[in-house]
Amino acid sequence: MKTKILSIGGALPQKTLTNNDFIKLGLETSDEWITTRTGIKKRHICSNSNEIIQISTKACEQAIKNSPLTNKDIDLMIVATSTAPYSGFPSLACHLQNNLQLNPIPAFDISAACTGFNYALTIGQQFIENNTAKNVLIVAADALSSLVDWKDRSTCILFGDAAAAVILSQSKEQKILYSKLFSNGSDTGILTGDKENKIKMKGKQVFKNAVQYCISTIEECLEKTKLTIESFTHIIPHQANQRILDQLKLKLSIHDDQLISTVANYGNTSAASIPYALYELHKKNNLKKGDKIMMIGFGAGFTWGINLVEWSQ
């Protein structure tokens, strides 16, 4: 069996937080300071712990509506999240399964931090190509705003909340051209949650790892697929920080019109950042049949992964 992305959906919380709002919260910062260091201007924030369920449900409903399927055609759901609303259990996947009135199918969460979408997509691909599922709902949703220390300006300015969903389906032609996942557990200490479950980050090391791992992974991928950077209509890295995106663009000679950046409007939405950027392209009618798309994620763990997709819609 072969795999394609059949459809996509996305959703955001209603509440927004601009850079100037941090000043009103008493943080010693400025719009210029945040923009210069991160490229971020605003982000969407969940108002309560259950809003992640609401926006995830909406993203799934859109993905199903944008497909020829019904809810009953979904036979597996995989949710990438680090911020399920309940600690340990039940999973966000089971909440979504109930809201969407899906059949009693397998539904589970995975945790790979900001690389979660790449992990979930690759896992879903295996189920289809092993012929154990026909239509897989992949969801990426995070509310890292619930984990930040609002007095720590080095981290709280970075994160926003979002949800996105894609449906993977069986295909006559292979539309997921390449997938590979990585992790390096020796780097667990550079981006982690402390005893109070607040995000702690060694920013310089995260920056170094992200650039180094992404470049080597992309170069390996291009060598194995015999493709070039110019082969891709859209290149979507994880939207962590504009300076990381700028480094990738410089080191890999990526053209301005290839590299997708949404970080200014949404900040770092963790597992949702890549698929939500893809959803934005879809909303703006900037995805054409045959477009080749590179999606590369990186995050705590340290984890990273890459997927090459040919758009089939």
C-alpha positions as CSV (number, residue, x, y, z in Angstrom):
1,M,0.0,0.0,0.0
2,K,1.0,3.6,-0.6
3,T,0.1,6.8,1.3
4,K,-1.1,10.3,0.5
5,I,-2.3,13.3,2.5
6,L,-6.0,13.4,1.7
7,S,-7.1,16.6,3.5
8,I,-6.1,19.1,6.2
9,G,-7.7,21.3,8.9
10,G,-6.6,23.8,11.5
11,A,-7.8,25.9,14.4
12,L,-6.6,28.5,16.9
13,P,-7.7,29.8,20.3
14,Q,-9.5,33.1,20.1
15,K,-7.3,35.0,22.7
16,T,-4.2,36.7,21.3
17,L,-1.2,38.0,23.1
18,T,1.0,40.7,21.4
19,N,4.5,41.6,22.4
20,N,3.2,44.8,24.0
21,D,0.9,42.8,26.2
22,F,3.9,41.3,28.0
23,I,4.8,44.8,29.1
24,K,1.3,45.2,30.6
25,L,1.9,42.0,32.5
26,G,4.9,43.5,34.1
27,L,7.6,41.8,32.1
28,E,10.8,43.8,31.5
29,T,10.8,43.7,27.7
30,S,9.7,45.5,24.6
31,D,8.3,44.8,21.2
32,E,11.6,45.5,19.6
33,W,13.5,43.2,22.0
34,I,11.2,40.3,21.3
35,T,11.0,40.9,17.5
36,T,14.7,41.2,17.1
37,R,15.5,38.0,18.9
38,T,12.6,35.8,17.8
39,G,10.7,37.4,14.9
40,I,7.5,36.9,16.9
41,K,4.9,39.7,17.0
42,K,1.9,37.9,18.5
43,R,0.6,34.4,19.5
44,H,-2.8,32.7,20.2
45,I,-3.3,31.5,23.8
46,C,-5.8,29.0,25.2
47,S,-8.0,30.5,27.9
48,N,-8.4,27.3,29.9
49,S,-7.2,23.7,30.0
50,N,-10.1,22.4,27.9
51,E,-9.7,24.8,25.0
52,I,-7.0,22.5,23.5
53,I,-9.8,19.8,23.2
54,Q,-12.1,22.4,21.5
55,I,-9.6,23.6,18.9
56,S,-8.4,20.1,18.2
57,T,-11.9,18.9,17.6
58,K,-12.5,21.8,15.2
59,A,-9.3,21.0,13.3
60,C,-10.4,17.4,12.9
61,E,-13.9,18.4,11.8
62,Q,-12.4,20.6,9.1
63,A,-10.0,17.9,7.9
64,I,-12.9,15.4,7.6
65,K,-15.2,18.1,5.9
66,N,-12.4,18.8,3.4
67,S,-12.2,15.1,2.4
68,P,-14.7,12.7,0.7
69,L,-14.9,10.7,4.0
70,T,-17.2,10.7,6.9
71,N,-16.3,10.2,10.6
72,K,-17.1,6.5,10.3
73,D,-14.4,6.0,7.6
74,I,-11.6,6.9,10.1
75,D,-10.0,3.7,11.4
76,L,-7.1,5.1,13.4
77,M,-6.3,8.3,15.2
78,I,-2.8,9.5,16.4
79,V,-2.5,12.7,18.4
80,A,0.9,14.4,18.8
81,T,0.8,16.5,22.0
82,S,2.8,17.4,25.0
83,T,-0.1,19.2,26.7
84,A,-3.1,16.8,27.0
85,P,-5.5,18.5,29.4
86,Y,-5.3,15.6,32.0
87,S,-2.0,14.4,33.5
88,G,-1.3,10.9,32.3
89,F,-4.8,9.9,31.3
90,P,-7.3,9.9,29.6
91,S,-5.5,10.8,26.4
92,L,-6.4,13.8,24.3
93,A,-7.1,11.2,21.5
94,C,-9.9,9.6,23.5
95,H,-11.5,13.0,24.2
96,L,-11.4,13.8,20.4
97,Q,-12.7,10.3,19.6
98,N,-15.7,11.0,21.8
99,N,-16.3,14.5,20.4
100,L,-16.1,13.3,16.8
101,Q,-18.2,10.2,17.5
102,L,-15.7,7.9,15.8
103,N,-16.1,4.2,15.9
104,P,-14.2,2.2,18.7
105,I,-11.0,2.5,16.7
106,P,-7.5,2.7,18.2
107,A,-6.8,6.3,19.3
108,F,-3.7,7.3,21.2
109,D,-1.3,10.2,22.0
110,I,2.4,10.3,21.3
111,S,4.9,12.7,22.9
112,A,7.8,13.9,20.7
113,A,7.6,17.6,21.7
114,C,7.9,20.0,18.7
115,T,8.7,17.0,16.4
116,G,5.4,15.4,17.2
117,F,3.8,15.9,13.8
118,N,6.7,14.3,12.0
119,Y,6.6,11.3,14.4
120,A,2.8,10.9,14.1
121,L,2.8,11.3,10.3
122,T,5.5,8.7,10.0
123,I,3.7,6.3,12.4
124,G,0.5,6.7,10.5
125,Q,2.2,6.0,7.2
126,Q,3.4,2.6,8.6
127,F,-0.1,1.6,9.5
128,I,-1.3,2.3,6.0
129,E,1.6,0.7,4.2
130,N,1.2,-2.4,6.4
131,N,-2.4,-2.5,5.3
132,T,-3.7,-2.3,8.9
133,A,-5.5,1.0,8.3
134,K,-7.1,2.8,5.4
135,N,-7.7,6.3,6.7
136,V,-5.7,7.7,9.6
137,L,-6.5,10.9,11.3
138,I,-3.3,12.6,12.4
139,V,-3.7,15.5,14.9
140,A,-1.0,17.8,16.3
141,A,-2.1,20.1,19.1
142,D,-0.3,21.9,21.9
143,A,-0.9,24.6,24.5
144,L,2.6,25.2,25.8
145,S,1.4,28.5,27.1
146,S,0.1,26.4,30.0
147,L,3.7,25.3,30.9
148,V,5.6,28.6,30.7
149,D,6.8,30.7,33.6
150,W,5.3,34.1,32.9
151,K,8.1,35.8,34.7
152,D,10.8,34.2,32.6
153,R,11.1,36.4,29.5
154,S,13.5,34.0,27.8
155,T,10.7,31.4,27.4
156,C,7.3,32.9,27.9
157,I,7.5,35.1,24.8
158,L,8.2,32.2,22.5
159,F,5.1,30.0,22.7
160,G,1.6,30.0,21.4
161,D,-1.2,27.4,21.1
162,A,-2.7,25.8,18.0
163,A,-4.1,22.6,16.5
164,A,-4.0,21.1,13.1
165,A,-5.1,17.8,11.5
166,V,-4.5,15.8,8.4
167,I,-6.0,12.6,7.0
168,L,-3.7,10.0,5.6
169,S,-5.3,7.6,3.1
170,Q,-4.3,4.7,0.9
171,S,-3.1,5.8,-2.5
172,K,-2.3,4.2,-5.9
173,E,0.8,6.4,-6.1
174,Q,3.3,7.1,-3.2
175,K,2.8,10.7,-2.1
176,I,4.9,10.6,1.0
177,L,8.3,10.4,-0.7
178,Y,10.6,10.1,2.3
179,S,10.3,9.9,6.1
180,K,13.0,9.6,8.8
181,L,13.0,10.2,12.5
182,F,15.8,10.8,15.0
183,S,16.4,11.3,18.7
184,N,19.4,12.0,20.9
185,G,18.7,11.3,24.6
186,S,22.0,12.8,25.7
187,D,20.5,16.2,25.1
188,T,17.5,15.8,27.4
189,G,18.7,18.6,29.7
190,I,18.7,21.5,27.2
191,L,14.9,21.8,26.9
192,T,12.8,20.3,29.6
193,G,10.0,20.8,32.2
194,D,11.2,21.4,35.8
195,K,9.7,20.1,39.0
196,E,7.0,22.7,38.8
197,N,6.3,21.6,35.2
198,K,7.5,24.8,33.7
199,I,9.6,25.0,30.6
200,K,13.4,25.5,31.1
201,M,15.6,26.0,28.0
202,K,19.2,26.5,27.2
203,G,18.6,28.7,24.2
204,K,22.1,28.7,22.7
205,Q,22.3,24.9,22.7
206,V,18.8,24.5,21.3
207,F,19.7,26.9,18.5
208,K,22.9,25.0,17.8
209,N,21.3,21.6,17.8
210,A,18.4,22.7,15.7
211,V,20.5,24.2,12.9
212,Q,23.1,21.4,13.0
213,Y,20.6,18.5,13.0
214,C,18.3,20.0,10.4
215,I,21.1,20.7,8.0
216,S,22.7,17.3,8.2
217,T,19.2,15.6,7.9
218,I,18.2,17.6,4.9
219,E,21.5,16.9,3.2
220,E,21.2,13.2,3.9
221,C,17.6,13.3,2.6
222,L,18.5,15.0,-0.6
223,E,21.4,12.6,-1.2
224,K,19.1,9.5,-0.7
225,T,16.2,10.8,-2.8
226,K,18.4,12.4,-5.5
227,L,16.4,15.6,-5.2
228,T,17.7,19.2,-4.8
229,I,16.5,22.1,-2.7
230,E,15.2,23.6,-5.9
231,S,12.9,20.6,-6.2
232,F,10.6,21.8,-3.4
233,T,7.9,24.4,-3.8
234,H,7.5,24.8,0.0
235,I,10.0,24.1,2.8
236,I,8.3,24.1,6.2
237,P,10.6,23.9,9.2
238,H,9.3,23.9,12.8
239,Q,8.4,27.5,13.6
240,A,10.6,27.9,16.7
241,N,12.4,31.2,16.1
242,Q,12.9,33.3,13.0
243,R,16.7,33.3,13.5
244,I,16.8,29.5,13.2
245,L,14.8,29.7,10.0
246,D,17.2,32.4,8.6
247,Q,20.2,30.2,9.4
248,L,18.6,27.3,7.5
249,K,17.8,29.5,4.6
250,L,21.4,30.8,4.5
251,K,23.2,27.5,5.0
252,L,21.1,25.6,2.5
253,S,20.6,28.3,-0.1
254,I,16.8,28.2,0.2
255,H,15.0,30.9,-1.7
256,D,12.7,33.4,0.1
257,D,9.6,32.1,-1.7
258,Q,10.3,28.5,-0.7
259,L,10.8,28.9,3.0
260,I,7.5,29.2,4.9
261,S,7.5,31.3,8.1
262,T,4.5,31.8,10.3
263,V,6.4,32.5,13.5
264,A,5.5,36.3,13.5
265,N,1.8,35.6,13.9
266,Y,1.7,32.5,16.0
267,G,5.0,32.0,17.8
268,N,6.2,28.5,18.5
269,T,3.1,26.2,18.6
270,S,5.1,23.1,19.2
271,A,3.8,20.0,17.4
272,A,1.1,22.1,15.6
273,S,3.6,24.5,14.0
274,I,4.4,22.5,10.8
275,P,0.8,21.3,10.0
276,Y,-0.7,24.7,10.9
277,A,1.7,26.3,8.4
278,L,0.6,23.7,5.8
279,Y,-3.0,24.5,6.6
280,E,-2.4,28.2,6.1
281,L,-1.0,27.5,2.6
282,H,-4.1,25.4,1.9
283,K,-6.4,28.2,3.1
284,K,-4.6,30.7,0.8
285,N,-4.8,28.3,-2.2
286,N,-1.0,28.1,-2.3
287,L,-0.9,24.3,-2.5
288,K,-1.1,22.9,-6.0
289,K,-1.3,19.3,-7.1
290,G,2.3,18.0,-7.6
291,D,3.9,20.5,-5.3
292,K,6.8,18.9,-3.4
293,I,6.9,19.9,0.3
294,M,9.7,19.4,2.8
295,M,8.6,19.4,6.5
296,I,11.4,19.2,9.1
297,G,10.8,19.3,12.8
298,F,13.0,19.5,15.9
299,G,12.3,19.7,19.6
300,A,12.9,18.6,23.2
301,G,14.4,15.1,23.7
302,F,16.3,16.1,21.6
303,T,14.1,14.8,18.7
304,W,14.0,15.7,15.1
305,G,12.5,14.3,11.9
306,I,11.8,14.9,8.2
307,N,9.0,14.1,5.8
308,L,8.9,14.8,2.0
309,V,5.4,15.0,0.6
310,E,3.9,15.5,-2.9
311,W,0.6,17.3,-2.6
312,S,-2.1,15.3,-4.2
313,Q,-5.2,17.6,-4.1
